[in-house]
mmCIF file of C-alpha atoms (C1' of nucleotides) in Angstrom:
data_model
loop_
_atom_site.group_PDB
_atom_site.id
_atom_site.type_symbol
_atom_site.label_atom_id
_atom_site.label_comp_id
_atom_site.label_asym_id
_atom_site.label_seq_id
_atom_site.Cartn_x
_atom_site.Cartn_y
_atom_site.Cartn_z
ATOM 1 C CA MET A 215 14.189 20.008 -24.434
ATOM 2 C CA CYS A 216 15.833 23.163 -23.382
ATOM 3 C CA PRO A 217 18.294 24.452 -25.968
ATOM 4 C CA ALA A 218 20.913 26.899 -24.875
ATOM 5 C CA GLY A 219 19.584 29.734 -26.968
ATOM 6 C CA SER A 220 15.974 28.854 -26.429
ATOM 7 C CA SER A 221 13.549 31.622 -27.058
ATOM 8 C CA ARG A 222 11.357 30.650 -24.176
ATOM 9 C CA TRP A 223 11.686 29.940 -20.520
ATOM 10 C CA CYS A 224 12.603 26.402 -19.500
ATOM 11 C CA PRO A 225 12.006 25.803 -15.837
ATOM 12 C CA THR A 226 14.500 23.675 -13.985
ATOM 13 C CA PRO A 227 13.216 20.671 -12.066
ATOM 14 C CA GLU A 228 13.812 22.563 -8.846
ATOM 15 C CA GLN A 229 11.762 25.469 -10.062
ATOM 16 C CA VAL A 230 8.935 23.210 -11.099
ATOM 17 C CA MET A 231 9.025 21.434 -7.808
ATOM 18 C CA ILE A 232 8.809 24.643 -5.838
ATOM 19 C CA LEU A 233 6.070 26.048 -8.027
ATOM 20 C CA GLU A 234 4.008 22.900 -7.625
ATOM 21 C CA GLU A 235 4.531 22.954 -3.899
ATOM 22 C CA MET A 236 3.324 26.533 -3.802
ATOM 23 C CA TYR A 237 0.332 25.654 -5.903
ATOM 24 C CA ARG A 238 -0.596 22.851 -3.583
ATOM 25 C CA SER A 239 -0.103 25.161 -0.640
ATOM 26 C CA GLY A 240 -2.815 27.429 -1.942
ATOM 27 C CA VAL A 241 -1.143 29.880 -4.280
ATOM 28 C CA LYS A 242 -3.376 29.597 -7.325
ATOM 29 C CA THR A 243 -3.337 33.061 -8.835
ATOM 30 C CA PRO A 244 -0.572 35.072 -7.212
ATOM 31 C CA ASN A 245 -0.773 38.825 -7.333
ATOM 32 C CA ALA A 246 1.987 41.082 -8.622
ATOM 33 C CA THR A 247 3.778 41.259 -5.313
ATOM 34 C CA GLN A 248 3.737 37.522 -4.809
ATOM 35 C CA ILE A 249 4.912 36.988 -8.357
ATOM 36 C CA GLN A 250 7.880 39.247 -7.795
ATOM 37 C CA GLN A 251 8.816 37.476 -4.599
ATOM 38 C CA ILE A 252 8.487 34.087 -6.189
ATOM 39 C CA THR A 253 10.511 35.203 -9.159
ATOM 40 C CA SER A 254 13.420 36.448 -7.118
ATOM 41 C CA HIS A 255 13.391 33.325 -5.025
ATOM 42 C CA LEU A 256 13.371 31.042 -8.043
ATOM 43 C CA SER A 257 15.976 33.013 -9.942
ATOM 44 C CA PHE A 258 18.534 31.261 -7.806
ATOM 45 C CA TYR A 259 17.823 28.047 -9.678
ATOM 46 C CA GLY A 260 17.946 29.528 -13.149
ATOM 47 C CA LYS A 261 16.923 32.329 -15.425
ATOM 48 C CA ILE A 262 13.367 33.356 -14.793
ATOM 49 C CA GLU A 263 11.141 36.401 -15.145
ATOM 50 C CA GLY A 264 7.950 37.538 -13.528
ATOM 51 C CA LYS A 265 5.935 36.831 -16.625
ATOM 52 C CA ASN A 266 7.163 33.237 -16.586
ATOM 53 C CA VAL A 267 5.794 32.800 -13.101
ATOM 54 C CA PHE A 268 2.563 34.494 -14.043
ATOM 55 C CA TYR A 269 2.093 32.279 -17.065
ATOM 56 C CA TRP A 270 3.082 29.173 -15.164
ATOM 57 C CA PHE A 271 0.316 29.643 -12.635
ATOM 58 C CA GLN A 272 -2.194 30.493 -15.323
ATOM 59 C CA ASN A 273 -1.308 27.423 -17.342
ATOM 60 C CA HIS A 274 -1.030 25.117 -14.403
ATOM 61 C CA LYS A 275 -4.427 26.038 -13.079
ATOM 62 C CA ALA A 276 -5.977 25.713 -16.512
ATOM 63 C CA ARG A 277 -4.363 22.364 -17.151
ATOM 64 C CA GLU A 278 -5.354 20.935 -13.837
ATOM 65 C CA ARG A 279 -8.945 21.778 -14.639
ATOM 66 C CA GLN A 280 -8.549 20.401 -18.126
ATOM 67 C CA LYS A 281 -7.261 17.157 -16.735
ATOM 68 C CA LEU A 282 -10.274 16.776 -14.522
ATOM 69 C CA ARG A 283 -12.713 17.632 -17.260
ATOM 70 C CA ARG A 284 -11.152 15.108 -19.589
ATOM 71 C CA LYS A 285 -11.380 12.464 -16.917
ATOM 72 C CA LEU A 286 -15.044 13.158 -16.358
ATOM 73 C CA THR A 287 -15.750 13.090 -20.060
ATOM 74 C CA LYS A 288 -14.009 9.789 -20.420
ATOM 75 C CA GLN A 289 -16.035 8.412 -17.583
ATOM 76 C CA LEU A 290 -19.260 9.328 -19.272
ATOM 77 C CA GLN A 291 -18.112 7.676 -22.436
ATOM 78 C CA LEU A 292 -17.183 4.590 -20.500
ATOM 79 C CA GLN A 293 -20.383 4.291 -18.570
ATOM 80 C CA GLN A 294 -21.889 1.880 -21.028
ATOM 81 C CA GLN A 295 -18.867 -0.356 -20.948
ATOM 82 C CA GLN A 296 -18.682 -0.147 -17.208
ATOM 83 C CA LEU A 297 -22.283 -1.203 -16.931
ATOM 84 C CA PHE A 298 -21.508 -4.123 -19.135
ATOM 85 C CA HIS A 299 -18.529 -5.116 -17.058
ATOM 86 C CA HIS A 300 -20.329 -4.532 -13.818
ATOM 87 C CA TYR A 301 -21.238 -8.126 -13.415
ATOM 88 C CA PHE A 302 -17.835 -9.439 -14.326
ATOM 89 C CA ASP A 303 -15.381 -7.135 -12.634
ATOM 90 C CA SER A 304 -13.862 -7.602 -9.273
ATOM 91 C CA LEU A 305 -12.692 -4.045 -9.449
ATOM 92 C CA PRO A 306 -12.208 -1.626 -6.646
ATOM 93 C CA SER A 307 -11.763 1.164 -9.096
ATOM 94 C CA PRO A 308 -12.288 3.882 -9.619
ATOM 95 C CA ALA A 309 -12.197 5.811 -6.414
ATOM 96 C CA PHE A 310 -13.521 2.900 -4.529
ATOM 97 C CA GLN A 311 -14.923 3.751 -1.176
ATOM 98 C CA HIS A 312 -14.645 0.627 0.806
ATOM 99 C CA HIS A 313 -16.157 1.787 4.001
ATOM 100 C CA SER A 314 -15.097 -1.266 5.862
ATOM 101 C CA TYR A 315 -17.990 -0.916 8.224
ATOM 102 C CA TYR A 316 -17.235 -3.982 10.134
ATOM 103 C CA ASN A 317 -14.855 -6.592 8.938
ATOM 104 C CA SER A 318 -16.072 -7.799 5.652
ATOM 105 C CA PRO A 319 -12.751 -9.242 4.599
ATOM 106 C CA PRO A 320 -13.399 -9.564 0.881
ATOM 107 C CA PRO A 321 -13.531 -5.841 0.378
ATOM 108 C CA PHE A 322 -14.946 -6.113 -3.090
ATOM 109 C CA PRO A 323 -17.934 -7.665 -4.715
ATOM 110 C CA GLN A 324 -16.036 -10.634 -6.073
ATOM 111 C CA VAL A 325 -18.453 -11.795 -8.713
ATOM 112 C CA THR A 326 -16.038 -14.213 -10.249
ATOM 113 C CA MET B 173 8.347 -16.799 -1.767
ATOM 114 C CA CYS B 174 4.617 -16.651 -1.458
ATOM 115 C CA PRO B 175 3.151 -18.605 1.437
ATOM 116 C CA ALA B 176 0.305 -20.879 0.545
ATOM 117 C CA GLY B 177 -2.308 -19.130 2.602
ATOM 118 C CA SER B 178 -0.933 -15.716 1.959
ATOM 119 C CA SER B 179 -3.203 -12.866 2.843
ATOM 120 C CA ARG B 180 -2.085 -10.785 -0.068
ATOM 121 C CA TRP B 181 -1.342 -11.073 -3.716
ATOM 122 C CA CYS B 182 2.163 -12.101 -4.694
ATOM 123 C CA PRO B 183 2.854 -11.274 -8.293
ATOM 124 C CA THR B 184 4.940 -13.649 -10.351
ATOM 125 C CA PRO B 185 8.065 -12.290 -12.006
ATOM 126 C CA GLU B 186 6.292 -12.460 -15.368
ATOM 127 C CA GLN B 187 3.405 -10.430 -14.069
ATOM 128 C CA VAL B 188 5.714 -7.808 -12.627
ATOM 129 C CA MET B 189 7.673 -7.616 -15.859
ATOM 130 C CA ILE B 190 4.563 -7.078 -17.905
ATOM 131 C CA LEU B 191 3.149 -4.534 -15.514
ATOM 132 C CA GLU B 192 6.383 -2.572 -15.557
ATOM 133 C CA GLU B 193 6.502 -2.710 -19.314
ATOM 134 C CA MET B 194 2.963 -1.383 -19.494
ATOM 135 C CA TYR B 195 3.814 1.375 -17.086
ATOM 136 C CA ARG B 196 6.835 2.358 -19.122
ATOM 137 C CA SER B 197 4.649 2.290 -22.205
ATOM 138 C CA GLY B 198 2.416 4.934 -20.729
ATOM 139 C CA VAL B 199 -0.250 3.102 -18.765
ATOM 140 C CA LYS B 200 -0.167 5.042 -15.522
ATOM 141 C CA THR B 201 -3.727 4.992 -14.227
ATOM 142 C CA PRO B 202 -5.697 2.429 -16.174
ATOM 143 C CA ASN B 203 -9.452 2.700 -16.125
ATOM 144 C CA ALA B 204 -11.779 -0.105 -15.203
ATOM 145 C CA THR B 205 -11.852 -1.538 -18.698
ATOM 146 C CA GLN B 206 -8.105 -1.532 -19.070
ATOM 147 C CA ILE B 207 -7.711 -3.058 -15.644
ATOM 148 C CA GLN B 208 -10.037 -5.844 -16.569
ATOM 149 C CA GLN B 209 -8.150 -6.552 -19.770
ATOM 150 C CA ILE B 210 -4.809 -6.493 -18.020
ATOM 151 C CA THR B 211 -6.152 -8.769 -15.326
ATOM 152 C CA SER B 212 -7.392 -11.391 -17.691
ATOM 153 C CA HIS B 213 -4.161 -11.246 -19.615
ATOM 154 C CA LEU B 214 -2.033 -11.632 -16.512
ATOM 155 C CA SER B 215 -4.186 -14.353 -15.020
ATOM 156 C CA PHE B 216 -2.417 -16.690 -17.398
ATOM 157 C CA TYR B 217 0.704 -16.372 -15.276
ATOM 158 C CA GLY B 218 -0.995 -16.798 -11.928
ATOM 159 C CA LYS B 219 -3.833 -15.896 -9.661
ATOM 160 C CA ILE B 220 -4.706 -12.239 -9.904
ATOM 161 C CA GLU B 221 -7.682 -9.925 -9.482
ATOM 162 C CA GLY B 222 -8.615 -6.529 -10.788
ATOM 163 C CA LYS B 223 -7.992 -4.880 -7.478
ATOM 164 C CA ASN B 224 -4.427 -6.184 -7.446
ATOM 165 C CA VAL B 225 -3.785 -4.528 -10.763
ATOM 166 C CA PHE B 226 -5.458 -1.378 -9.581
ATOM 167 C CA TYR B 227 -3.330 -1.231 -6.434
ATOM 168 C CA TRP B 228 -0.179 -2.066 -8.310
ATOM 169 C CA PHE B 229 -0.509 0.915 -10.595
ATOM 170 C CA GLN B 230 -1.462 3.226 -7.753
ATOM 171 C CA ASN B 231 1.521 2.154 -5.697
ATOM 172 C CA HIS B 232 3.945 2.069 -8.562
ATOM 173 C CA LYS B 233 3.054 5.528 -9.731
ATOM 174 C CA ALA B 234 3.183 6.948 -6.235
ATOM 175 C CA ARG B 235 6.532 5.370 -5.501
ATOM 176 C CA GLU B 236 8.095 6.471 -8.749
ATOM 177 C CA ARG B 237 7.027 9.993 -7.927
ATOM 178 C CA GLN B 238 8.395 9.584 -4.451
ATOM 179 C CA LYS B 239 11.749 8.541 -5.794
ATOM 180 C CA LEU B 240 11.960 11.599 -8.038
ATOM 181 C CA ARG B 241 10.750 13.862 -5.301
ATOM 182 C CA ARG B 242 13.328 12.589 -2.867
ATOM 183 C CA LYS B 243 16.067 13.165 -5.397
ATOM 184 C CA LEU B 244 15.019 16.725 -6.043
ATOM 185 C CA THR B 245 14.563 17.435 -2.372
ATOM 186 C CA LYS B 246 18.073 16.296 -1.721
ATOM 187 C CA GLN B 247 19.381 18.555 -4.427
ATOM 188 C CA LEU B 248 17.404 21.462 -3.083
ATOM 189 C CA GLN B 249 18.719 20.934 0.399
ATOM 190 C CA LEU B 250 22.262 20.817 -0.900
ATOM 191 C CA GLN B 251 21.822 23.984 -2.866
ATOM 192 C CA GLN B 252 20.182 25.733 0.036
ATOM 193 C CA GLN B 253 23.130 24.870 2.208
ATOM 194 C CA GLN B 254 25.574 26.047 -0.406
ATOM 195 C CA LEU B 255 23.628 29.238 -0.853
ATOM 196 C CA PHE B 256 23.512 29.751 2.855
ATOM 197 C CA HIS B 257 27.218 29.381 3.142
ATOM 198 C CA HIS B 258 27.979 31.538 0.178
ATOM 199 C CA TYR B 259 25.879 34.509 0.925
ATOM 200 C CA PHE B 260 24.575 34.188 4.403
ATOM 201 C CA ASP B 261 21.859 36.453 3.419
ATOM 202 C CA SER B 262 19.016 34.257 4.629
ATOM 203 C CA LEU B 263 16.575 34.142 1.725
ATOM 204 C CA PRO B 264 14.010 36.612 3.112
ATOM 205 C CA SER B 265 11.411 33.831 3.044
ATOM 206 C CA PRO B 266 8.722 35.743 1.216
ATOM 207 C CA ALA B 267 4.992 35.485 1.472
ATOM 208 C CA PHE B 268 4.975 31.824 0.637
ATOM 209 C CA GLN B 269 5.988 29.785 3.559
ATOM 210 C CA HIS B 270 5.345 26.470 2.010
ATOM 211 C CA HIS B 271 4.620 24.849 5.287
ATOM 212 C CA SER B 272 4.728 21.301 4.056
ATOM 213 C CA TYR B 273 1.161 21.258 3.050
ATOM 214 C CA TYR B 274 0.000 18.403 5.154
ATOM 215 C CA ASN B 275 0.513 20.273 8.368
ATOM 216 C CA SER B 276 -2.142 22.850 8.888
ATOM 217 C CA PRO B 277 -5.372 22.420 6.961
ATOM 218 C CA PRO B 278 -6.179 26.060 6.166
ATOM 219 C CA PRO B 279 -3.351 26.173 3.712
ATOM 220 C CA PHE B 280 -2.805 29.787 2.882
ATOM 221 C CA PRO B 281 -4.145 33.277 3.432
ATOM 222 C CA GLN B 282 -5.246 33.330 -0.202
ATOM 223 C CA VAL B 283 -4.491 36.813 -1.422
ATOM 224 C CA THR B 284 -6.310 36.414 -4.686
ATOM 225 C "C1'" DG C 131 25.072 -23.302 6.523
ATOM 226 C "C1'" DC C 132 20.904 -22.034 9.299
ATOM 227 C "C1'" DA C 133 17.475 -19.696 11.690
ATOM 228 C "C1'" DA C 134 16.283 -15.748 14.579
ATOM 229 C "C1'" DA C 135 16.411 -10.854 14.258
ATOM 230 C "C1'" DT C 136 16.358 -6.854 11.673
ATOM 231 C "C1'" DT C 137 15.598 -4.022 7.646
ATOM 232 C "C1'" DA C 138 13.776 -2.988 3.078
ATOM 233 C "C1'" DA C 139 9.926 -3.574 -0.422
ATOM 234 C "C1'" DT C 140 5.581 -3.614 -1.537
ATOM 235 C "C1'" DG C 141 0.520 -4.895 -1.290
ATOM 236 C "C1'" DA C 142 -3.616 -2.918 0.860
ATOM 237 C "C1'" DT C 143 -6.186 0.863 3.626
ATOM 238 C "C1'" DT C 144 -7.116 5.152 5.121
ATOM 239 C "C1'" DT C 145 -6.954 10.148 4.878
ATOM 240 C "C1'" DA C 146 -6.598 14.679 2.540
ATOM 241 C "C1'" DT C 147 -6.675 17.058 -1.644
ATOM 242 C "C1'" DT C 148 -8.745 18.685 -5.856
ATOM 243 C "C1'" DC C 149 -12.314 20.676 -9.093
ATOM 244 C "C1'" DA C 150 -16.704 21.593 -10.182
ATOM 245 C "C1'" DA C 151 -21.871 21.037 -9.607
ATOM 246 C "C1'" DG C 152 -25.793 22.203 -6.904
ATOM 247 C "C1'" DC D 291 -20.576 26.571 1.287
ATOM 248 C "C1'" DT D 292 -21.484 21.966 0.840
ATOM 249 C "C1'" DT D 293 -21.103 17.766 -1.496
ATOM 250 C "C1'" DG D 294 -19.804 14.176 -5.112
ATOM 251 C "C1'" DA D 295 -16.352 11.889 -7.644
ATOM 252 C "C1'" DA D 296 -11.866 10.748 -8.307
ATOM 253 C "C1'" DT D 297 -7.277 10.652 -6.845
ATOM 254 C "C1'" DA D 298 -2.784 11.111 -4.719
ATOM 255 C "C1'" DA D 299 -0.410 11.137 -0.309
ATOM 256 C "C1'" DA D 300 0.302 9.005 3.833
ATOM 257 C "C1'" DT D 301 0.008 5.103 6.475
ATOM 258 C "C1'" DC D 302 -0.552 0.316 7.940
ATOM 259 C "C1'" DA D 303 0.685 -4.560 7.482
ATOM 260 C "C1'" DT D 304 2.939 -8.453 5.534
ATOM 261 C "C1'" DT D 305 6.326 -10.497 2.763
ATOM 262 C "C1'" DA D 306 11.247 -10.638 0.942
ATOM 263 C "C1'" DA D 307 16.118 -9.695 1.782
ATOM 264 C "C1'" DT D 308 19.694 -9.109 4.686
ATOM 265 C "C1'" DT D 309 22.432 -9.390 8.695
ATOM 266 C "C1'" DT D 310 24.031 -11.588 12.715
ATOM 267 C "C1'" DG D 311 25.535 -15.070 16.081
ATOM 268 C "C1'" DC D 312 26.186 -19.570 16.502
#
DNA sequence: GCAAATTAATGATTTATTCAAG
DNA sequence: CTTGAATAAATCATTAATTTGC
């Protein structure tokens, strides 16, 4: 995990939490000034440098995109299977939009 | 327990145990195929549909996260208080007001 | 002990995001 | 800038635990 004499930065849970909150709040690629401010704020929770913050945002943004791309790729690969299961599933997934227009109580196709 | 004409799925203890075990084993957001497999496996222990499995994983994941988040938030609040008492230098609240991001839609000035 | 009342868990819906494609 | 696809967050609604007065 995070050895005492670790050669690289190990964010504390608090630091991660705050960074993620900032990311969600719209800080995607902070500029130098923002990075400095963030760094001094987060240094309360543990050792941290500006470059750590810089890298964190770079990596986080990249990995979020990666995640999405992988998901989409997987989907494509699964399309065949999904087609096959189409007639057998009672699935809402994925990202089901049940626009319950008017009350159609069984929200899903139910092809059991 | 589970009323006869219940309007919603009531998992049996066996089903819950297996679902939790799967979750611990790394199944966090199963895709349609996995959901179907899980469903047919669990249907041995009682009535169950794909959408129940889908919802269960969504809810379980969200609520695990919630638990962690609450814990960290508590810690943060404690530390903030301690900090405030110790130095009552009031953390100059830099550029990033993380205004709990579900408040105002345009999230951030975006100085990119 | 036992229900009615109240609170906590949790299944099911809706709403707000995210990234990327067009 | 808008939209599609997928999700995660927030919320609603019902079931289970529990508390309370008798």
